[in-house]
Coordinates of C-alpha atoms in Angstrom, one line a residue:
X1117 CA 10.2 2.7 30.6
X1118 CA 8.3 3.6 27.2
X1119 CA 9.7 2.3 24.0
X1120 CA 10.8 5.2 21.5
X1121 CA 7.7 4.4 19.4
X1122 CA 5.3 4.7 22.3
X1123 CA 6.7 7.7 23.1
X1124 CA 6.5 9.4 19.9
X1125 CA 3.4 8.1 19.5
X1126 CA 2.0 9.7 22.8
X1127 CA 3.6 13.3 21.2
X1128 CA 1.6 12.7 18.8
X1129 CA -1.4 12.3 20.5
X1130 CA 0.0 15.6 22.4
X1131 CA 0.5 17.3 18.7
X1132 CA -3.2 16.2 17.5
X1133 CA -4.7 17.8 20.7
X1134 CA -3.1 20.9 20.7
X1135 CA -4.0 21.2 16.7
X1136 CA -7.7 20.1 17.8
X1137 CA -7.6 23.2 19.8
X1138 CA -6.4 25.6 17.2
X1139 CA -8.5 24.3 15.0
X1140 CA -11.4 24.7 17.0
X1141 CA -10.8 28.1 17.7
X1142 CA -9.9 29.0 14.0
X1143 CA -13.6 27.8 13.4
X1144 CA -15.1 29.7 15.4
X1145 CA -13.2 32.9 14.7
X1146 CA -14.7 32.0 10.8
X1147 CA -17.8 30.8 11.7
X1148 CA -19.0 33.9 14.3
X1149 CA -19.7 36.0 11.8
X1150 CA -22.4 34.4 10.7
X1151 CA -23.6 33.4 13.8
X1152 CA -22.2 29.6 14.3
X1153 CA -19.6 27.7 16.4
X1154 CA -17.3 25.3 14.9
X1155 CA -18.9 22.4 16.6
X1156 CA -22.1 23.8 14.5
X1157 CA -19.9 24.1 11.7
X1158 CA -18.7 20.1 11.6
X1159 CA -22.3 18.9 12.0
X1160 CA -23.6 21.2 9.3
X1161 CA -20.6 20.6 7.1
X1162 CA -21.7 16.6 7.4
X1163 CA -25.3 17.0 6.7
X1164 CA -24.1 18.7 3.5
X1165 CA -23.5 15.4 1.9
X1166 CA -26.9 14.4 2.7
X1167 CA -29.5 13.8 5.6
X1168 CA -28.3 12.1 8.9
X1169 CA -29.0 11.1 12.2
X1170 CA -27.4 12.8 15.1
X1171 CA -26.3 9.3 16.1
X1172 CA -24.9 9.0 12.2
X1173 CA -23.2 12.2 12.4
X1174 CA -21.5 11.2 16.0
X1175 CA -20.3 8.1 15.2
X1176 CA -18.5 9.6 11.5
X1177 CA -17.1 12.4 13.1
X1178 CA -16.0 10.8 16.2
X1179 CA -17.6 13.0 18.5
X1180 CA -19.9 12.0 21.7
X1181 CA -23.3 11.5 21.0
X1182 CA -24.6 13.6 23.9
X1183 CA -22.4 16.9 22.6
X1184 CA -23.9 16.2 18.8
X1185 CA -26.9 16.1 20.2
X1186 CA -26.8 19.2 22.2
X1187 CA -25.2 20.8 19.3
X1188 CA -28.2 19.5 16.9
X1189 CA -30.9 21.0 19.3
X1190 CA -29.0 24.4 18.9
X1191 CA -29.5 24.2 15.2
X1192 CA -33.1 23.1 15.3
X1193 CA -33.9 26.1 17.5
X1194 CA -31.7 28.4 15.1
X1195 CA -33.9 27.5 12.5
X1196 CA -30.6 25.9 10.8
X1197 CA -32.1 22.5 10.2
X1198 CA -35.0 20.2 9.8
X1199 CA -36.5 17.1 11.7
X1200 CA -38.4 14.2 9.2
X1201 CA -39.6 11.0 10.8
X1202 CA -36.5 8.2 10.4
X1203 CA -39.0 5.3 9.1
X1204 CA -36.2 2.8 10.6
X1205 CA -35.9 4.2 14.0
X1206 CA -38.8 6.6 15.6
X1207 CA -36.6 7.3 18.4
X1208 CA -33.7 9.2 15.5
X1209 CA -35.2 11.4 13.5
X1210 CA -33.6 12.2 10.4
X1211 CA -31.7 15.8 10.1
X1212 CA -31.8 17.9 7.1
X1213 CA -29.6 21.7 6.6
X1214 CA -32.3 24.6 6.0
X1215 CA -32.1 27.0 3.4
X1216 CA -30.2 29.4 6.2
X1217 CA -28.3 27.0 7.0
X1218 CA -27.2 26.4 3.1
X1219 CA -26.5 30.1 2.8
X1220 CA -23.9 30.4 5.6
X1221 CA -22.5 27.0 4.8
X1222 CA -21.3 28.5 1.1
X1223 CA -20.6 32.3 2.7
X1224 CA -18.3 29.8 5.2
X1225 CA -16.9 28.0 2.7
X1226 CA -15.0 30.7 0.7
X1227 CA -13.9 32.3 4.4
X1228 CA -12.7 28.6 4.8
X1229 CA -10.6 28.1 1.6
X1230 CA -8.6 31.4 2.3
X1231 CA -7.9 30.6 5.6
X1232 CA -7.0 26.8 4.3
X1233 CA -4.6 28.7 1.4
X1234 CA -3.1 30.9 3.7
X1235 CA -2.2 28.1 6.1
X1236 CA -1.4 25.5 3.8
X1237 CA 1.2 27.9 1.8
X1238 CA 3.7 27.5 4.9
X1239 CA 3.7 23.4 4.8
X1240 CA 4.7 21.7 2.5
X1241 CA 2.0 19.4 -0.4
X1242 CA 4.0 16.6 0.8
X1243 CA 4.0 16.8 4.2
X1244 CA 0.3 17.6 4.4
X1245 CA -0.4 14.4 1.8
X1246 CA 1.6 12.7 4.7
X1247 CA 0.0 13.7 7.5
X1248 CA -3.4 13.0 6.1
X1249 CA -3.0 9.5 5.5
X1250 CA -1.0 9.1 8.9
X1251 CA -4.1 9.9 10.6
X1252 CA -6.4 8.7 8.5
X1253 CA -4.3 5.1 9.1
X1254 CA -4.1 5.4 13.1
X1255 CA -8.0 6.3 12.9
X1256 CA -8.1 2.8 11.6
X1257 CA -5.7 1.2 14.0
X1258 CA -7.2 2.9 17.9
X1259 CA -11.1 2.1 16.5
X1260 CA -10.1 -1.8 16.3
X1261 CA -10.8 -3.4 19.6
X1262 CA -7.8 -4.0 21.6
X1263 CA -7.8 -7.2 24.2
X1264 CA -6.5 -6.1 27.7

């Protein structure tokens, strides 16, 4: 039998899911207009801060490296980014947002911040500060190496 914490922890593994998925398909509702996915939109929205590798981008949004990858050969062919030589790896280039992919990056981002108001406005500023430094903290705990 599960203790009480291991079992509301697994709900909210459940909860985190089923938001994943609603979230997903929020972004794409915002993103088709413009022609993207939402797994377009999370590796775009990274390179944003800066050049990256696809293995770079993988590893800081938690995704597979394969499906980034797949995703980043989409953009390249939608003209949404660049490739450069990575002068410490030839085998990683080095990925870079395009002007296009600039432009619908900030027509996204106010479509993004009324969706985020309009959501927001029915939880409350605490629970939200809450929940983001929940998950920010389990992040931390299940990318530790466990012994078993």
């Amino acid at each position: 039998m599960r203790s009480p914490r291991a079992e509301t922890f697994t709900r909210v593994i459940d909860a985190v899911f089923a938001c994943n998925g609603g979230f997903l398909a929020a972004g794409d509702a915002l993103t088709g207009p413009v022609g993207l996915t939402a797994a377009q939109w999370q590796v775009l929205g990274f390179l944003e801060d800066g050049p990256a590798t696809a293995a770079e981008v993988a590893r800081r949004r938690g995704l597979r490296r394969q499906s980034v990858q797949e995703t980043v050969n989409r953009l390249l062919r939608n003209g949404m980014l660049d490739r450069v030589p990575n002068p410490a790896d030839a085998r990683a280039p080095v990925l870079s947002l395009t002007r296009r992919a600039k432009e619908a990056l900030r027509e996204l981002g106010a479509r993004q911040e009324e969706w985020a108001e309009d959501v927001a406005a029915e939880v409350s500023q605490e629970d939200l500060e809450t929940t983001l430094r929940t998950l920010r903290r389990l992040r931390e705990v299940v990318a530790r190496p466990r012994l078993r």
